[in-house]
PDB file of C-alpha atoms in Angstrom:
ATOM      1  CA  UNK A 199      11.113  62.612  54.410  1.00 91.00           C
ATOM      2  CA  UNK A 200       7.846  62.931  56.649  1.00 95.00           C
ATOM      3  CA  UNK A 201       8.511  62.420  60.484  1.00 97.00           C
ATOM      4  CA  UNK A 202       6.032  59.964  62.396  1.00 98.00           C
ATOM      5  CA  UNK A 203       5.858  59.974  65.869  1.00 98.00           C
ATOM      6  CA  UNK A 204       2.713  56.112  66.449  1.00 98.00           C
ATOM      7  CA  UNK A 205       2.005  55.975  70.094  1.00 98.00           C
ATOM      8  CA  UNK A 206       0.905  52.652  70.882  1.00 97.00           C
ATOM      9  CA  UNK A 207       0.708  49.807  73.130  1.00 96.00           C
ATOM     10  CA  UNK A 208      -0.454  47.465  70.793  1.00 94.00           C
ATOM     11  CA  UNK A 209       2.680  45.204  69.189  1.00 95.00           C
ATOM     12  CA  UNK A 210       0.310  44.346  65.839  1.00 94.00           C
ATOM     13  CA  UNK A 211      -1.179  48.092  65.562  1.00 93.00           C
ATOM     14  CA  UNK A 212       2.893  49.067  65.623  1.00 95.00           C
ATOM     15  CA  UNK A 213       3.844  46.618  62.996  1.00 95.00           C
ATOM     16  CA  UNK A 214       1.289  47.450  61.011  1.00 94.00           C
ATOM     17  CA  UNK A 215       2.188  50.351  60.821  1.00 95.00           C
ATOM     18  CA  UNK A 216       5.705  49.592  59.900  1.00 95.00           C
ATOM     19  CA  UNK A 217       4.463  47.231  57.325  1.00 94.00           C
ATOM     20  CA  UNK A 218       2.791  50.615  55.722  1.00 93.00           C
ATOM     21  CA  UNK A 219       7.038  52.090  56.076  1.00 94.00           C
ATOM     22  CA  UNK A 220       8.209  48.772  53.860  1.00 93.00           C
ATOM     23  CA  UNK A 221       5.109  49.466  51.218  1.00 91.00           C
ATOM     24  CA  UNK A 222       5.263  53.105  51.076  1.00 87.00           C
ATOM     25  CA  UNK A 223       9.988  52.790  51.148  1.00 89.00           C
ATOM     26  CA  UNK A 224      11.054  56.915  51.351  1.00 90.00           C
ATOM     27  CA  UNK A 225       7.658  58.583  52.179  1.00 91.00           C
ATOM     28  CA  UNK A 226       7.639  58.256  56.698  1.00 95.00           C
ATOM     29  CA  UNK A 227      10.742  57.759  59.427  1.00 95.00           C
ATOM     30  CA  UNK A 228       9.074  56.177  62.954  1.00 96.00           C
ATOM     31  CA  UNK A 229       9.161  56.534  65.440  1.00 97.00           C
ATOM     32  CA  UNK A 230       7.352  54.298  68.218  1.00 97.00           C
ATOM     33  CA  UNK A 231       6.929  54.895  71.858  1.00 97.00           C
ATOM     34  CA  UNK A 232       5.133  51.488  73.680  1.00 97.00           C
ATOM     35  CA  UNK A 233       4.023  53.436  76.050  1.00 96.00           C
ATOM     36  CA  UNK A 234       2.752  57.135  77.184  1.00 96.00           C
ATOM     37  CA  UNK A 235       4.502  56.998  80.504  1.00 96.00           C
ATOM     38  CA  UNK A 236       6.912  60.064  80.707  1.00 96.00           C
ATOM     39  CA  UNK A 237       4.955  61.673  77.209  1.00 97.00           C
ATOM     40  CA  UNK A 238       5.526  64.325  77.296  1.00 95.00           C
ATOM     41  CA  UNK A 239       9.391  64.522  78.663  1.00 96.00           C
ATOM     42  CA  UNK A 240      10.037  61.907  75.795  1.00 97.00           C
ATOM     43  CA  UNK A 241       8.624  63.732  72.994  1.00 97.00           C
ATOM     44  CA  UNK A 242      10.696  67.176  74.175  1.00 95.00           C
ATOM     45  CA  UNK A 243      13.868  65.131  73.786  1.00 95.00           C
ATOM     46  CA  UNK A 244      12.500  63.476  70.334  1.00 96.00           C
ATOM     47  CA  UNK A 245      14.956  64.447  67.682  1.00 94.00           C
ATOM     48  CA  UNK A 246      14.515  65.250  64.888  1.00 95.00           C
ATOM     49  CA  UNK A 247      10.454  66.725  66.226  1.00 96.00           C
ATOM     50  CA  UNK A 248       7.435  64.580  64.532  1.00 98.00           C
ATOM     51  CA  UNK A 249       6.127  66.775  61.485  1.00 98.00           C
ATOM     52  CA  UNK A 250       2.609  64.614  62.060  1.00 98.00           C
ATOM     53  CA  UNK A 251       1.875  63.109  65.000  1.00 98.00           C
ATOM     54  CA  UNK A 252      -0.167  59.573  65.889  1.00 98.00           C
ATOM     55  CA  UNK A 253      -1.804  59.006  68.889  1.00 97.00           C
ATOM     56  CA  UNK A 254      -3.690  56.076  70.302  1.00 95.00           C
ATOM     57  CA  UNK A 255      -6.943  57.253  72.187  1.00 93.00           C
ATOM     58  CA  UNK A 256      -7.298  54.057  74.695  1.00 91.00           C
ATOM     59  CA  UNK A 257      -3.460  54.931  76.123  1.00 91.00           C
ATOM     60  CA  UNK A 258      -2.276  54.247  79.924  1.00 91.00           C
ATOM     61  CA  UNK A 259      -1.255  56.125  81.969  1.00 95.00           C
ATOM     62  CA  UNK A 260      -2.459  58.773  79.573  1.00 97.00           C
ATOM     63  CA  UNK A 261      -4.577  58.845  77.357  1.00 95.00           C
ATOM     64  CA  UNK A 262      -4.910  59.852  73.694  1.00 95.00           C
ATOM     65  CA  UNK A 263      -6.819  63.205  75.097  1.00 96.00           C
ATOM     66  CA  UNK A 264      -4.020  64.109  78.258  1.00 97.00           C
ATOM     67  CA  UNK A 265      -1.121  62.900  75.092  1.00 97.00           C
ATOM     68  CA  UNK A 266      -3.055  65.184  73.387  1.00 97.00           C
ATOM     69  CA  UNK A 267      -3.111  68.477  76.105  1.00 96.00           C
ATOM     70  CA  UNK A 268       0.822  67.652  76.915  1.00 96.00           C
ATOM     71  CA  UNK A 269       1.728  67.890  73.575  1.00 97.00           C
ATOM     72  CA  UNK A 270      -0.942  71.471  72.338  1.00 95.00           C
ATOM     73  CA  UNK A 271       1.638  72.634  75.820  1.00 95.00           C
ATOM     74  CA  UNK A 272       4.984  72.896  73.692  1.00 95.00           C
ATOM     75  CA  UNK A 273       4.496  75.971  71.367  1.00 95.00           C
ATOM     76  CA  UNK A 274       6.807  74.474  68.841  1.00 95.00           C
ATOM     77  CA  UNK A 275       4.265  72.140  68.302  1.00 96.00           C
ATOM     78  CA  UNK A 276       1.372  74.241  67.737  1.00 92.00           C
ATOM     79  CA  UNK A 277       0.818  73.132  63.559  1.00 93.00           C
ATOM     80  CA  UNK A 278       1.695  69.884  64.244  1.00 97.00           C
ATOM     81  CA  UNK A 279      -1.225  67.183  63.241  1.00 98.00           C
ATOM     82  CA  UNK A 280      -2.372  65.122  65.692  1.00 98.00           C
ATOM     83  CA  UNK A 281      -3.498  62.209  64.605  1.00 97.00           C
ATOM     84  CA  UNK A 282      -6.080  59.764  66.178  1.00 95.00           C
ATOM     85  CA  UNK A 283      -5.724  55.976  65.587  1.00 91.00           C
ATOM     86  CA  UNK A 284      -8.423  53.886  66.816  1.00 86.00           C
ATOM     87  CA  UNK A 285     -11.049  51.259  67.442  1.00 82.00           C
ATOM     88  CA  UNK A 286     -13.365  53.231  69.016  1.00 69.00           C
ATOM     89  CA  UNK A 287     -15.179  55.316  66.617  1.00 67.00           C
ATOM     90  CA  UNK A 288     -19.280  55.306  67.551  1.00 71.00           C
ATOM     91  CA  UNK A 289     -20.590  59.106  66.300  1.00 72.00           C
ATOM     92  CA  UNK A 290     -20.414  60.457  69.798  1.00 77.00           C
ATOM     93  CA  UNK A 291     -16.481  59.421  70.466  1.00 82.00           C
ATOM     94  CA  UNK A 292     -16.013  61.003  66.885  1.00 83.00           C
ATOM     95  CA  UNK A 293     -17.311  63.985  68.545  1.00 86.00           C
ATOM     96  CA  UNK A 294     -15.201  64.404  71.242  1.00 90.00           C
ATOM     97  CA  UNK A 295     -11.502  63.354  69.218  1.00 92.00           C
ATOM     98  CA  UNK A 296     -12.787  66.737  67.216  1.00 92.00           C
ATOM     99  CA  UNK A 297     -13.626  68.381  70.783  1.00 94.00           C
ATOM    100  CA  UNK A 298     -10.572  68.531  71.845  1.00 95.00           C
ATOM    101  CA  UNK A 299      -8.599  69.367  69.197  1.00 95.00           C
ATOM    102  CA  UNK A 300      -7.440  66.822  66.787  1.00 96.00           C
ATOM    103  CA  UNK A 301      -6.456  66.433  63.479  1.00 97.00           C
ATOM    104  CA  UNK A 302      -7.823  64.155  62.113  1.00 95.00           C
ATOM    105  CA  UNK A 303      -8.827  60.612  62.920  1.00 93.00           C
ATOM    106  CA  UNK A 304      -8.787  57.209  62.002  1.00 92.00           C
ATOM    107  CA  UNK A 305      -9.628  54.237  62.288  1.00 87.00           C
ATOM    108  CA  UNK A 306      -7.819  50.787  63.310  1.00 87.00           C
ATOM    109  CA  UNK A 307      -7.368  48.508  61.042  1.00 86.00           C
ATOM    110  CA  UNK A 308      -5.308  51.166  59.113  1.00 88.00           C
ATOM    111  CA  UNK A 309      -6.192  50.380  55.704  1.00 88.00           C
ATOM    112  CA  UNK A 310      -2.681  49.775  54.173  1.00 89.00           C
ATOM    113  CA  UNK A 311      -3.716  50.587  50.843  1.00 89.00           C
ATOM    114  CA  UNK A 312      -4.783  53.983  51.863  1.00 90.00           C
ATOM    115  CA  UNK A 313      -2.144  54.745  54.983  1.00 91.00           C
ATOM    116  CA  UNK A 314      -0.513  56.737  52.237  1.00 91.00           C
ATOM    117  CA  UNK A 315      -2.789  58.815  50.731  1.00 93.00           C
ATOM    118  CA  UNK A 316      -4.394  60.068  54.071  1.00 93.00           C
ATOM    119  CA  UNK A 317      -0.647  60.741  54.648  1.00 94.00           C
ATOM    120  CA  UNK A 318      -0.327  63.983  52.039  1.00 94.00           C
ATOM    121  CA  UNK A 319      -3.809  64.978  52.896  1.00 96.00           C
ATOM    122  CA  UNK A 320      -3.279  65.435  56.280  1.00 97.00           C
ATOM    123  CA  UNK A 321       0.371  67.251  55.546  1.00 96.00           C
ATOM    124  CA  UNK A 322      -1.644  68.852  52.862  1.00 96.00           C
ATOM    125  CA  UNK A 323      -3.473  70.210  54.937  1.00 95.00           C
ATOM    126  CA  UNK A 324      -6.983  68.301  54.991  1.00 96.00           C
ATOM    127  CA  UNK A 325      -8.540  67.335  57.818  1.00 95.00           C
ATOM    128  CA  UNK A 326      -9.940  63.543  57.552  1.00 92.00           C
ATOM    129  CA  UNK A 327     -12.598  61.999  59.861  1.00 87.00           C
ATOM    130  CA  UNK A 328     -12.136  57.893  58.339  1.00 73.00           C
ATOM    131  CA  UNK A 329     -14.228  55.095  59.674  1.00 69.00           C
ATOM    132  CA  UNK A 330     -14.480  51.331  59.519  1.00 61.00           C
TER     133      UNK A 330
END
């Protein structure tokens, strides 16, 4: 079973991913951080280590870009796909996400019908840049 960490300060967005979990039982275990306060420390203490990390980009005190830098400082997360979940999907923003080193981007609101398939494709190494 896939272990996913989702860092999101918006409760309705967290609820959508929880709904995806209920619609696809047995697919993934979800851990949510409701803010980015002490992100790096909480990430290091997290057991089990996530197989996939979903980051909201517009967070405080640390943005998704800053959290990605924290993640990549730790060798144990070198191969972990980090996916941006964001409502900011203008072309230049997507380019910034790619340049920063995100594995993929999924735009909000999430497509619940396609979410499980997207997870499987990402875990199979495919980069997905879905913007609705």
